[in-house]
């Protein structure tokens, strides 16, 4: 049944010449029919290189917006109209503008998990895989980092010679992991490596053997010799178990499920292809151009080998 639907999708996307991008948090059956998969940074770069005139983004809204910002002539469809990242709106653009007026010498760094309106008032975007490189290369001593205080605090812990001010936002999924979860998992699987996403709070990251983006975690987990405890969305564990049935992968906490990332089904992708589903991204041109600047800066400053 699932295979039939996948075959229909592959046939239709070829007939209509439509590209499909999928974030690593998508279900395995969606990753299988995508042209490009990866973390937020890899998808941003891939988006501008896809040859097709129409692209379906399987993920959440800010990812589809990023594709449209970089490729305004393409028709960009978000796989599920309700798929949004709650962290993307945890600061209003007016608050950024007010901060800038009070701190004209500060650069404003936005996690890519932000709305287009927010990007339009920031200096540079970062993703979890590119943040350390970009912030350390940034020509500024004083930085406001929005909106994720956990990713911001991880960057701050690694880059000690800059003054990094944190906004008080967070990913509700990653922030739900407790110290008790870590203690229990370490006790249950003492020889497993602990791999964590930097959206986890600092008191949780203390337990990590490796900290990185979703692609970084996948790469490390597939390459290392040990079993792994995975501290990010459950979909990564599902993916790893398919790739390496000989190894054991454990989810750090059962809270690690992002309802928004899980909204898209294969049927949604099919309906995007038939024109019955999804949400086409439409952006005001002046807004798009303002939001493009920090993304271009991110790509310029953040080119890193994939999987890091
Ligand atoms: P990545 O930068 O690892 O793709 O993370 C995106 C995200 O939404 C994590 O919660
Ligand atoms: Fe947003 Fe967190 Fe879901 Fe990522 S896991 S899309 S940051 S809510």
Short mmCIF file of C-alpha atoms and ligand atoms in Angstrom, two decimals:
data_model
loop_
_atom_site.label_atom_id
_atom_site.label_comp_id
_atom_site.label_asym_id
_atom_site.label_seq_id
_atom_site.Cartn_x
_atom_site.Cartn_y
_atom_site.Cartn_z
CA UNK A 1 0.00 0.00 0.00
CA UNK A 2 2.72 2.45 1.06
CA UNK A 3 4.92 1.22 -1.78
CA UNK A 4 2.05 1.81 -4.26
CA UNK A 5 1.68 5.38 -3.09
CA UNK A 6 5.44 5.93 -3.26
CA UNK A 7 5.44 4.61 -6.85
CA UNK A 8 2.58 6.95 -7.79
CA UNK A 9 4.47 9.89 -6.26
CA UNK A 10 7.69 9.05 -8.10
CA UNK A 11 5.82 8.71 -11.42
CA UNK A 12 3.86 11.94 -10.96
CA UNK A 13 6.85 14.02 -9.84
CA UNK A 14 8.76 12.83 -12.91
CA UNK A 15 5.85 13.54 -15.29
CA UNK A 16 5.31 17.01 -13.82
CA UNK A 17 9.03 17.69 -13.20
CA UNK A 18 8.53 18.62 -9.55
CA UNK A 19 11.37 18.51 -6.99
CA UNK A 20 10.87 17.25 -3.44
CA UNK A 21 12.98 18.39 -0.48
CA UNK A 22 12.60 16.66 2.90
CA UNK A 23 14.07 17.55 6.29
CA UNK A 24 15.76 14.65 8.12
CA UNK A 25 12.93 14.70 10.70
CA UNK A 26 10.43 13.50 8.09
CA UNK A 27 9.18 9.91 8.14
CA UNK A 28 11.40 7.33 6.37
CA UNK A 29 8.80 6.75 3.62
CA UNK A 30 8.95 10.47 2.76
CA UNK A 31 12.76 10.62 2.85
CA UNK A 32 12.78 7.72 0.36
CA UNK A 33 10.88 9.65 -2.34
CA UNK A 34 12.72 12.99 -1.88
CA UNK A 35 15.31 14.41 -4.29
CA UNK A 36 17.28 15.99 -1.45
CA UNK A 37 17.23 15.31 2.28
CA UNK A 38 19.25 16.84 5.10
CA UNK A 39 19.40 19.32 7.92
CA UNK A 40 18.24 22.94 7.62
CA UNK A 41 21.55 24.18 6.26
CA UNK A 42 21.90 21.46 3.63
CA UNK A 43 18.31 22.06 2.49
CA UNK A 44 18.91 25.82 2.21
CA UNK A 45 21.88 25.22 -0.07
CA UNK A 46 20.12 22.46 -2.05
CA UNK A 47 17.05 24.66 -2.54
CA UNK A 48 18.90 27.20 -4.64
CA UNK A 49 20.39 24.48 -6.86
CA UNK A 50 17.31 22.34 -7.64
CA UNK A 51 16.60 22.41 -11.39
CA UNK A 52 12.81 21.99 -11.18
CA UNK A 53 10.46 25.00 -11.47
CA UNK A 54 8.18 23.60 -8.75
CA UNK A 55 9.40 22.35 -5.37
CA UNK A 56 7.56 20.64 -2.52
CA UNK A 57 9.17 21.22 0.90
CA UNK A 58 8.40 18.44 3.40
CA UNK A 59 9.09 20.02 6.77
CA UNK A 60 7.79 23.14 8.46
CA UNK A 61 6.86 26.58 7.11
CA UNK A 62 10.11 28.46 7.73
CA UNK A 63 11.89 25.84 5.58
CA UNK A 64 9.49 26.36 2.66
CA UNK A 65 9.80 30.14 3.10
CA UNK A 66 13.59 29.80 2.89
CA UNK A 67 13.26 27.97 -0.44
CA UNK A 68 10.99 30.72 -1.78
CA UNK A 69 13.30 33.47 -0.51
CA UNK A 70 16.23 31.91 -2.37
CA UNK A 71 14.27 30.89 -5.48
CA UNK A 72 11.51 33.45 -6.08
CA UNK A 73 10.78 32.21 -9.60
CA UNK A 74 9.98 28.73 -8.37
CA UNK A 75 6.57 27.62 -7.23
CA UNK A 76 7.18 26.44 -3.64
CA UNK A 77 4.65 24.28 -1.83
CA UNK A 78 4.73 23.49 1.89
CA UNK A 79 3.75 19.82 2.30
CA UNK A 80 1.17 20.47 5.04
CA UNK A 81 -0.44 23.91 5.52
CA UNK A 82 -0.43 23.65 9.34
CA UNK A 83 3.21 22.57 9.74
CA UNK A 84 4.89 25.44 11.58
CA UNK A 85 7.72 25.69 14.10
CA UNK A 86 6.46 27.31 17.34
CA UNK A 87 9.94 28.67 18.07
CA UNK A 88 9.90 30.71 14.84
CA UNK A 89 7.57 33.30 16.35
CA UNK A 90 8.95 33.63 19.87
CA UNK A 91 10.13 37.19 19.24
CA UNK A 92 8.33 39.90 17.27
CA UNK A 93 10.17 41.85 14.51
CA UNK A 94 9.31 45.10 16.37
CA UNK A 95 11.31 43.86 19.39
CA UNK A 96 14.34 43.29 17.16
CA UNK A 97 13.98 46.76 15.64
CA UNK A 98 13.72 48.33 19.12
CA UNK A 99 16.80 46.40 20.33
CA UNK A 100 18.78 47.56 17.29
CA UNK A 101 17.85 51.19 17.94
CA UNK A 102 19.18 50.88 21.50
CA UNK A 103 22.30 48.86 20.51
CA UNK A 104 23.45 50.13 17.11
CA UNK A 105 26.83 48.37 17.41
CA UNK A 106 25.28 44.90 17.97
CA UNK A 107 24.78 42.39 15.13
CA UNK A 108 21.56 40.40 15.22
CA UNK A 109 21.94 36.70 14.52
CA UNK A 110 18.77 34.72 13.80
CA UNK A 111 18.43 30.97 14.00
CA UNK A 112 16.97 29.83 10.67
CA UNK A 113 13.93 28.68 12.69
CA UNK A 114 12.39 32.18 12.42
CA UNK A 115 9.62 33.75 10.34
CA UNK A 116 10.46 35.61 7.14
CA UNK A 117 9.36 38.88 8.86
CA UNK A 118 12.00 38.27 11.55
CA UNK A 119 14.75 37.39 9.10
CA UNK A 120 14.04 40.65 7.30
CA UNK A 121 15.23 42.66 10.33
CA UNK A 122 18.32 40.55 11.17
CA UNK A 123 21.93 40.60 9.95
CA UNK A 124 22.69 36.92 9.46
CA UNK A 125 20.98 33.57 9.86
CA UNK A 126 22.55 30.42 11.27
CA UNK A 127 21.54 26.78 11.45
CA UNK A 128 22.56 24.32 14.13
CA UNK A 129 25.31 22.94 11.87
CA UNK A 130 26.71 26.29 10.78
CA UNK A 131 26.21 28.48 13.88
CA UNK A 132 29.67 28.10 15.46
CA UNK A 133 31.49 28.84 12.23
CA UNK A 134 29.29 31.80 11.33
CA UNK A 135 29.28 33.48 14.74
CA UNK A 136 33.04 33.09 15.10
CA UNK A 137 33.59 34.55 11.61
CA UNK A 138 31.15 37.41 12.12
CA UNK A 139 32.66 40.86 12.06
CA UNK A 140 31.10 41.95 15.37
CA UNK A 141 32.02 41.81 19.03
CA UNK A 142 28.47 42.21 20.37
CA UNK A 143 25.73 39.88 19.21
CA UNK A 144 22.04 39.38 20.00
CA UNK A 145 21.12 35.77 19.28
CA UNK A 146 17.43 35.02 18.61
CA UNK A 147 15.24 33.15 19.42
CA UNK A 148 16.69 29.90 20.87
CA UNK A 149 18.41 30.50 24.20
CA UNK A 150 19.64 26.88 24.24
CA UNK A 151 21.41 26.94 20.88
CA UNK A 152 22.59 30.46 21.82
CA UNK A 153 23.98 29.27 25.12
CA UNK A 154 25.82 26.40 23.39
CA UNK A 155 27.40 28.90 20.96
CA UNK A 156 28.30 31.18 23.87
CA UNK A 157 29.99 28.28 25.69
CA UNK A 158 32.15 27.60 22.61
CA UNK A 159 32.94 31.19 21.54
CA UNK A 160 34.24 32.94 24.63
CA UNK A 161 35.72 36.07 23.07
CA UNK A 162 32.39 37.60 21.94
CA UNK A 163 29.64 39.21 23.94
CA UNK A 164 26.58 37.11 23.05
CA UNK A 165 23.20 38.21 24.44
CA UNK A 166 20.49 35.52 24.42
CA UNK A 167 16.79 35.88 23.72
CA UNK A 168 14.58 33.77 25.98
CA UNK A 169 13.06 31.46 23.34
CA UNK A 170 13.34 27.69 23.02
CA UNK A 171 12.20 24.62 21.12
CA UNK A 172 9.42 23.14 23.29
CA UNK A 173 10.29 19.63 22.09
CA UNK A 174 13.99 19.68 22.96
CA UNK A 175 13.43 21.76 26.11
CA UNK A 176 11.17 19.03 27.52
CA UNK A 177 14.06 16.59 28.15
CA UNK A 178 14.93 16.26 31.84
CA UNK A 179 18.12 15.47 33.75
CA UNK A 180 16.27 12.41 35.05
CA UNK A 181 15.84 11.16 31.45
CA UNK A 182 19.61 11.45 30.96
CA UNK A 183 20.46 9.73 34.25
CA UNK A 184 18.07 6.85 33.51
CA UNK A 185 19.34 6.31 29.97
CA UNK A 186 23.00 6.49 30.99
CA UNK A 187 22.32 3.94 33.72
CA UNK A 188 20.40 1.63 31.36
CA UNK A 189 22.97 1.82 28.53
CA UNK A 190 26.31 2.81 30.12
CA UNK A 191 28.40 1.91 27.05
CA UNK A 192 26.28 3.82 24.51
CA UNK A 193 27.47 7.12 23.05
CA UNK A 194 25.17 10.06 23.79
CA UNK A 195 24.47 12.23 20.71
CA UNK A 196 22.63 15.51 21.22
CA UNK A 197 21.15 18.41 19.24
CA UNK A 198 22.22 21.87 20.52
CA UNK A 199 18.55 22.86 20.97
CA UNK A 200 18.73 20.84 24.20
CA UNK A 201 19.25 22.89 27.39
CA UNK A 202 22.80 23.27 28.80
CA UNK A 203 22.14 21.00 31.81
CA UNK A 204 21.23 18.23 29.33
CA UNK A 205 24.15 18.86 26.93
CA UNK A 206 26.51 18.08 29.85
CA UNK A 207 25.72 14.41 29.20
CA UNK A 208 26.68 14.54 25.51
CA UNK A 209 29.58 12.71 23.87
CA UNK A 210 28.75 14.51 20.63
CA UNK A 211 26.74 17.69 19.91
CA UNK A 212 25.58 18.47 16.38
CA UNK A 213 22.81 19.08 13.88
CA UNK A 214 20.46 16.32 12.75
CA UNK A 215 22.81 15.47 9.86
CA UNK A 216 25.80 15.55 12.19
CA UNK A 217 24.06 13.16 14.58
CA UNK A 218 23.13 10.77 11.75
CA UNK A 219 26.68 10.81 10.41
CA UNK A 220 28.25 10.19 13.83
CA UNK A 221 25.73 7.46 14.74
CA UNK A 222 26.29 5.55 11.50
CA UNK A 223 30.08 5.78 11.73
CA UNK A 224 30.82 5.14 15.42
CA UNK A 225 31.38 1.63 16.73
CA UNK A 226 29.10 1.89 19.77
CA UNK A 227 25.33 1.80 20.28
CA UNK A 228 23.87 5.32 20.57
CA UNK A 229 21.44 7.27 22.73
CA UNK A 230 19.88 9.89 20.43
CA UNK A 231 18.96 13.31 21.85
CA UNK A 232 16.80 14.75 19.11
CA UNK A 233 13.49 14.06 17.33
CA UNK A 234 12.42 10.39 17.35
CA UNK A 235 12.38 10.24 13.53
CA UNK A 236 16.18 10.17 13.57
CA UNK A 237 16.11 6.98 15.68
CA UNK A 238 13.60 5.43 13.24
CA UNK A 239 15.85 6.34 10.31
CA UNK A 240 19.01 5.01 11.97
CA UNK A 241 17.34 1.71 12.86
CA UNK A 242 16.46 1.19 9.18
CA UNK A 243 19.97 2.11 8.02
CA UNK A 244 21.83 -0.01 10.58
CA UNK A 245 19.66 -2.89 11.83
CA UNK A 246 22.80 -4.41 13.37
CA UNK A 247 23.23 -1.49 15.82
CA UNK A 248 21.09 -0.31 18.73
CA UNK A 249 19.74 3.23 18.88
CA UNK A 250 17.80 4.52 21.88
CA UNK A 251 15.70 7.69 22.12
CA UNK A 252 16.90 9.89 25.01
CA UNK A 253 13.35 10.86 26.05
CA UNK A 254 9.91 9.86 24.85
CA UNK A 255 9.05 13.60 24.80
CA UNK A 256 11.25 14.03 21.74
CA UNK A 257 8.45 14.11 19.17
CA UNK A 258 7.72 17.24 17.14
CA UNK A 259 4.01 17.25 16.29
CA UNK A 260 4.57 19.77 13.49
CA UNK A 261 7.33 17.80 11.79
CA UNK A 262 5.12 14.72 12.02
CA UNK A 263 2.10 16.28 10.29
CA UNK A 264 3.13 15.48 6.72
CA UNK A 265 2.09 12.08 5.36
CA UNK A 266 2.82 10.43 2.02
CA UNK A 267 -0.80 11.22 1.04
CA UNK A 268 -0.09 14.93 1.69
CA UNK A 269 2.89 14.75 -0.66
CA UNK A 270 0.74 13.02 -3.28
CA UNK A 271 -1.94 15.70 -2.93
CA UNK A 272 0.68 18.43 -3.33
CA UNK A 273 1.60 16.79 -6.63
CA UNK A 274 -2.01 16.58 -7.83
CA UNK A 275 -2.66 20.19 -6.80
CA UNK A 276 -5.23 19.26 -4.13
CA UNK A 277 -3.09 19.80 -1.01
CA UNK A 278 -0.22 21.70 0.57
CA UNK A 279 0.14 25.47 0.78
CA UNK A 280 1.82 27.55 -1.88
CA UNK A 281 4.28 30.05 -0.40
CA UNK A 282 3.64 33.63 -1.52
CA UNK A 283 5.93 36.39 -0.24
CA UNK A 284 5.84 40.13 -0.74
CA UNK A 285 8.85 40.98 -2.95
CA UNK A 286 10.25 43.79 -0.77
CA UNK A 287 10.00 41.53 2.31
CA UNK A 288 11.62 38.65 0.43
CA UNK A 289 14.59 40.79 -0.58
CA UNK A 290 15.12 41.99 2.99
CA UNK A 291 14.91 38.41 4.31
CA UNK A 292 17.29 37.14 1.62
CA UNK A 293 20.22 39.20 2.85
CA UNK A 294 20.79 37.27 6.14
CA UNK A 295 20.34 33.94 4.35
CA UNK A 296 22.89 34.88 1.68
CA UNK A 297 25.23 35.88 4.50
CA UNK A 298 24.66 32.52 6.16
CA UNK A 299 25.50 30.63 2.99
CA UNK A 300 28.56 32.80 2.36
CA UNK A 301 29.97 32.48 5.88
CA UNK A 302 28.75 28.98 6.64
CA UNK A 303 29.92 26.70 3.87
CA UNK A 304 30.94 23.60 5.83
CA UNK A 305 31.60 20.03 4.74
CA UNK A 306 28.25 18.18 4.74
CA UNK A 307 27.49 15.99 7.73
CA UNK A 308 29.33 18.20 10.21
P1 LIG B 1 18.68 21.13 12.01
O1 LIG B 1 19.39 22.42 11.90
O2 LIG B 1 19.53 20.09 12.64
O3 LIG B 1 18.11 20.74 10.72
O4 LIG B 1 17.47 21.31 13.02
C1 LIG B 1 16.25 21.84 12.64
C2 LIG B 1 15.25 21.73 13.71
O5 LIG B 1 14.15 22.18 13.61
C3 LIG B 1 15.68 21.06 14.91
O6 LIG B 1 14.67 21.02 15.81
FE1 LIG B 2 10.62 23.69 15.78
FE2 LIG B 2 11.52 22.16 17.76
FE3 LIG B 2 9.93 21.11 15.93
FE4 LIG B 2 12.44 21.77 15.29
S1 LIG B 2 11.79 20.17 16.75
S2 LIG B 2 10.61 22.20 14.09
S3 LIG B 2 12.70 23.61 16.54
S4 LIG B 2 9.40 22.72 17.41
#
